[in-house]
Amino acid sequence: MTVTSWGMVTMARWTAILKAAGIRATTQRLRVLDVLAAHPLPISAQRIHTVLQDSGENVGLTTVYRTLSSMAEVGLIHVFTHAGESVYRLCGPARHHHLVCRVCGLVAERQEEDIVDGFRAEEVYGVCAACEKR
Ligand SMILES: [Zn+2]
Ligand SMILES: [Zn+2]
């Protein structure tokens, strides 16, 4: 992927999102965000790195990790653990907690507060509809 294939709209949108989150919109961050936006299922840093390499981007794995942790720090992306590895997802801006599929790692955002006996749910694990049918 060349820089010209990046639509101005996309670039402007991500730049604004990063700016609102208080982090500088570097080219690498924008590229990582673009990969995350194309993957509704959480994906690993390694996988993001592979996607970037495959599209001709020369971004190091360390940079991908650093980018992910800076964006996770400000809550722009959320981190999950699937099959023993950290995976990342670009969630919506509304306050939410997660329903996570134990089988495929699918994440659904839930905006209603889920409070039981004073505990507020952050992650609720289960099996998604597609995996349930398998
Ligand atoms: Zn989330
Ligand atoms: Zn599933």
mmCIF file of C-alpha atoms and ligand atoms in Angstrom:
data_model
loop_
_atom_site.group_PDB
_atom_site.id
_atom_site.type_symbol
_atom_site.label_atom_id
_atom_site.label_comp_id
_atom_site.label_asym_id
_atom_site.label_seq_id
_atom_site.Cartn_x
_atom_site.Cartn_y
_atom_site.Cartn_z
ATOM 1 C CA MET A 1 0.000 0.000 0.000
ATOM 2 C CA THR A 2 1.346 3.377 -0.964
ATOM 3 C CA VAL A 3 0.687 6.654 0.800
ATOM 4 C CA THR A 4 -1.538 7.782 -2.068
ATOM 5 C CA SER A 5 -4.007 4.959 -1.388
ATOM 6 C CA TRP A 6 -4.770 6.580 1.921
ATOM 7 C CA GLY A 7 -7.952 8.571 1.401
ATOM 8 C CA MET A 8 -7.857 12.113 2.738
ATOM 9 C CA VAL A 9 -11.039 11.445 4.689
ATOM 10 C CA THR A 10 -9.550 8.475 6.493
ATOM 11 C CA MET A 11 -6.347 10.332 7.265
ATOM 12 C CA ALA A 12 -8.210 13.378 8.569
ATOM 13 C CA ARG A 13 -10.530 11.231 10.639
ATOM 14 C CA TRP A 14 -7.740 9.303 12.358
ATOM 15 C CA THR A 15 -5.718 12.444 12.887
ATOM 16 C CA ALA A 16 -8.700 14.008 14.654
ATOM 17 C CA ILE A 17 -9.296 10.886 16.743
ATOM 18 C CA LEU A 18 -5.660 10.768 17.871
ATOM 19 C CA LYS A 19 -5.618 14.488 18.562
ATOM 20 C CA ALA A 20 -8.765 14.199 20.691
ATOM 21 C CA ALA A 21 -7.047 11.391 22.617
ATOM 22 C CA GLY A 22 -4.076 13.670 23.236
ATOM 23 C CA ILE A 23 -1.518 11.810 21.135
ATOM 24 C CA ARG A 24 0.376 12.961 18.100
ATOM 25 C CA ALA A 25 -0.805 11.515 14.795
ATOM 26 C CA THR A 26 2.369 10.014 13.416
ATOM 27 C CA THR A 27 2.316 8.102 10.134
ATOM 28 C CA GLN A 28 2.982 4.834 11.954
ATOM 29 C CA ARG A 29 0.140 5.369 14.388
ATOM 30 C CA LEU A 30 -2.201 6.160 11.517
ATOM 31 C CA ARG A 31 -1.138 2.997 9.725
ATOM 32 C CA VAL A 32 -1.642 0.816 12.772
ATOM 33 C CA LEU A 33 -5.055 2.416 13.338
ATOM 34 C CA ASP A 34 -6.008 1.702 9.754
ATOM 35 C CA VAL A 35 -5.181 -1.991 10.198
ATOM 36 C CA LEU A 36 -7.122 -2.122 13.461
ATOM 37 C CA ALA A 37 -10.128 -0.427 11.855
ATOM 38 C CA ALA A 38 -10.217 -3.146 9.199
ATOM 39 C CA HIS A 39 -10.258 -5.909 11.832
ATOM 40 C CA PRO A 40 -13.346 -6.077 14.047
ATOM 41 C CA LEU A 41 -11.834 -9.131 15.749
ATOM 42 C CA PRO A 42 -8.977 -8.275 18.110
ATOM 43 C CA ILE A 43 -5.604 -8.956 16.477
ATOM 44 C CA SER A 44 -2.070 -9.369 17.782
ATOM 45 C CA ALA A 45 0.848 -6.985 17.283
ATOM 46 C CA GLN A 46 2.565 -9.698 15.258
ATOM 47 C CA ARG A 47 -0.429 -9.974 12.941
ATOM 48 C CA ILE A 48 -0.661 -6.182 12.523
ATOM 49 C CA HIS A 49 3.023 -6.182 11.680
ATOM 50 C CA THR A 50 2.488 -8.910 9.058
ATOM 51 C CA VAL A 51 -0.445 -7.017 7.501
ATOM 52 C CA LEU A 52 1.705 -3.861 7.282
ATOM 53 C CA GLN A 53 4.644 -5.769 5.775
ATOM 54 C CA ASP A 54 2.347 -7.470 3.246
ATOM 55 C CA SER A 55 1.047 -4.082 2.138
ATOM 56 C CA GLY A 56 4.591 -2.857 1.623
ATOM 57 C CA GLU A 57 4.906 -0.786 4.792
ATOM 58 C CA ASN A 58 8.300 -0.903 6.412
ATOM 59 C CA VAL A 59 7.267 -0.603 10.040
ATOM 60 C CA GLY A 60 9.230 -2.519 12.666
ATOM 61 C CA LEU A 61 7.556 -4.858 15.138
ATOM 62 C CA THR A 62 8.914 -2.797 18.046
ATOM 63 C CA THR A 63 7.262 0.297 16.600
ATOM 64 C CA VAL A 64 3.984 -1.593 16.277
ATOM 65 C CA TYR A 65 4.215 -2.621 19.948
ATOM 66 C CA ARG A 66 5.067 0.914 21.057
ATOM 67 C CA THR A 67 2.250 2.379 18.992
ATOM 68 C CA LEU A 68 -0.240 -0.105 20.414
ATOM 69 C CA SER A 69 0.768 0.539 23.995
ATOM 70 C CA SER A 70 0.593 4.327 23.626
ATOM 71 C CA MET A 71 -2.872 4.071 22.113
ATOM 72 C CA ALA A 72 -4.008 1.549 24.739
ATOM 73 C CA GLU A 73 -2.702 3.857 27.499
ATOM 74 C CA VAL A 74 -5.101 6.623 26.501
ATOM 75 C CA GLY A 75 -7.946 4.140 26.070
ATOM 76 C CA LEU A 76 -8.164 4.554 22.328
ATOM 77 C CA ILE A 77 -7.806 0.829 21.791
ATOM 78 C CA HIS A 78 -8.591 -2.031 24.137
ATOM 79 C CA VAL A 79 -6.388 -4.994 24.949
ATOM 80 C CA PHE A 80 -7.624 -8.550 25.354
ATOM 81 C CA THR A 81 -5.995 -11.903 25.872
ATOM 82 C CA HIS A 82 -6.842 -14.612 23.404
ATOM 83 C CA ALA A 83 -5.134 -18.004 23.258
ATOM 84 C CA GLY A 84 -2.475 -16.696 25.626
ATOM 85 C CA GLU A 85 -1.471 -13.651 23.616
ATOM 86 C CA SER A 86 -2.338 -9.968 23.784
ATOM 87 C CA VAL A 87 -4.708 -8.850 21.063
ATOM 88 C CA TYR A 88 -5.907 -5.340 20.303
ATOM 89 C CA ARG A 89 -9.178 -3.830 19.174
ATOM 90 C CA LEU A 90 -10.301 -0.378 18.136
ATOM 91 C CA CYS A 91 -13.514 0.038 20.103
ATOM 92 C CA GLY A 92 -16.180 2.676 19.800
ATOM 93 C CA PRO A 93 -15.839 5.940 21.743
ATOM 94 C CA ALA A 94 -18.860 5.304 24.001
ATOM 95 C CA ARG A 95 -18.218 3.977 27.504
ATOM 96 C CA HIS A 96 -18.712 0.225 27.401
ATOM 97 C CA HIS A 97 -17.751 -3.152 28.694
ATOM 98 C CA HIS A 98 -17.120 -6.264 26.651
ATOM 99 C CA LEU A 99 -18.676 -9.569 25.854
ATOM 100 C CA VAL A 100 -15.812 -11.783 24.721
ATOM 101 C CA CYS A 101 -16.149 -15.095 22.879
ATOM 102 C CA ARG A 102 -13.889 -17.684 24.492
ATOM 103 C CA VAL A 103 -13.701 -19.662 21.247
ATOM 104 C CA CYS A 104 -12.976 -17.177 18.437
ATOM 105 C CA GLY A 105 -12.123 -14.069 20.457
ATOM 106 C CA LEU A 106 -14.963 -11.984 19.035
ATOM 107 C CA VAL A 107 -15.689 -8.893 21.108
ATOM 108 C CA ALA A 108 -19.070 -7.207 21.378
ATOM 109 C CA GLU A 109 -19.406 -3.828 23.083
ATOM 110 C CA ARG A 110 -22.136 -3.385 25.640
ATOM 111 C CA GLN A 111 -23.089 0.057 26.787
ATOM 112 C CA GLU A 112 -25.564 -0.793 29.541
ATOM 113 C CA GLU A 113 -23.904 -1.004 32.919
ATOM 114 C CA ASP A 114 -23.839 -4.541 34.221
ATOM 115 C CA ILE A 115 -23.659 -4.360 37.996
ATOM 116 C CA VAL A 116 -24.240 -7.406 40.180
ATOM 117 C CA ASP A 117 -23.839 -7.176 43.964
ATOM 118 C CA GLY A 118 -21.831 -3.988 43.577
ATOM 119 C CA PHE A 119 -19.483 -5.428 40.940
ATOM 120 C CA ARG A 120 -19.307 -3.623 37.638
ATOM 121 C CA ALA A 121 -18.544 -5.990 34.759
ATOM 122 C CA GLU A 122 -15.580 -5.112 32.526
ATOM 123 C CA GLU A 123 -15.311 -8.315 30.554
ATOM 124 C CA VAL A 124 -17.921 -11.036 30.335
ATOM 125 C CA TYR A 125 -16.789 -14.260 28.691
ATOM 126 C CA GLY A 126 -19.025 -16.607 26.774
ATOM 127 C CA VAL A 127 -19.589 -18.154 23.365
ATOM 128 C CA CYS A 128 -20.763 -16.072 20.398
ATOM 129 C CA ALA A 129 -23.715 -17.070 18.203
ATOM 130 C CA ALA A 130 -21.517 -18.300 15.348
ATOM 131 C CA CYS A 131 -19.365 -20.510 17.607
ATOM 132 C CA GLU A 132 -22.434 -21.791 19.449
ATOM 133 C CA LYS A 133 -23.761 -23.156 16.125
ATOM 134 C CA ARG A 134 -20.553 -25.032 15.297
HETATM 135 ZN ZN ZN B 1 -13.645 -1.767 24.167
HETATM 136 ZN ZN ZN B 2 -17.018 -17.019 18.685
#
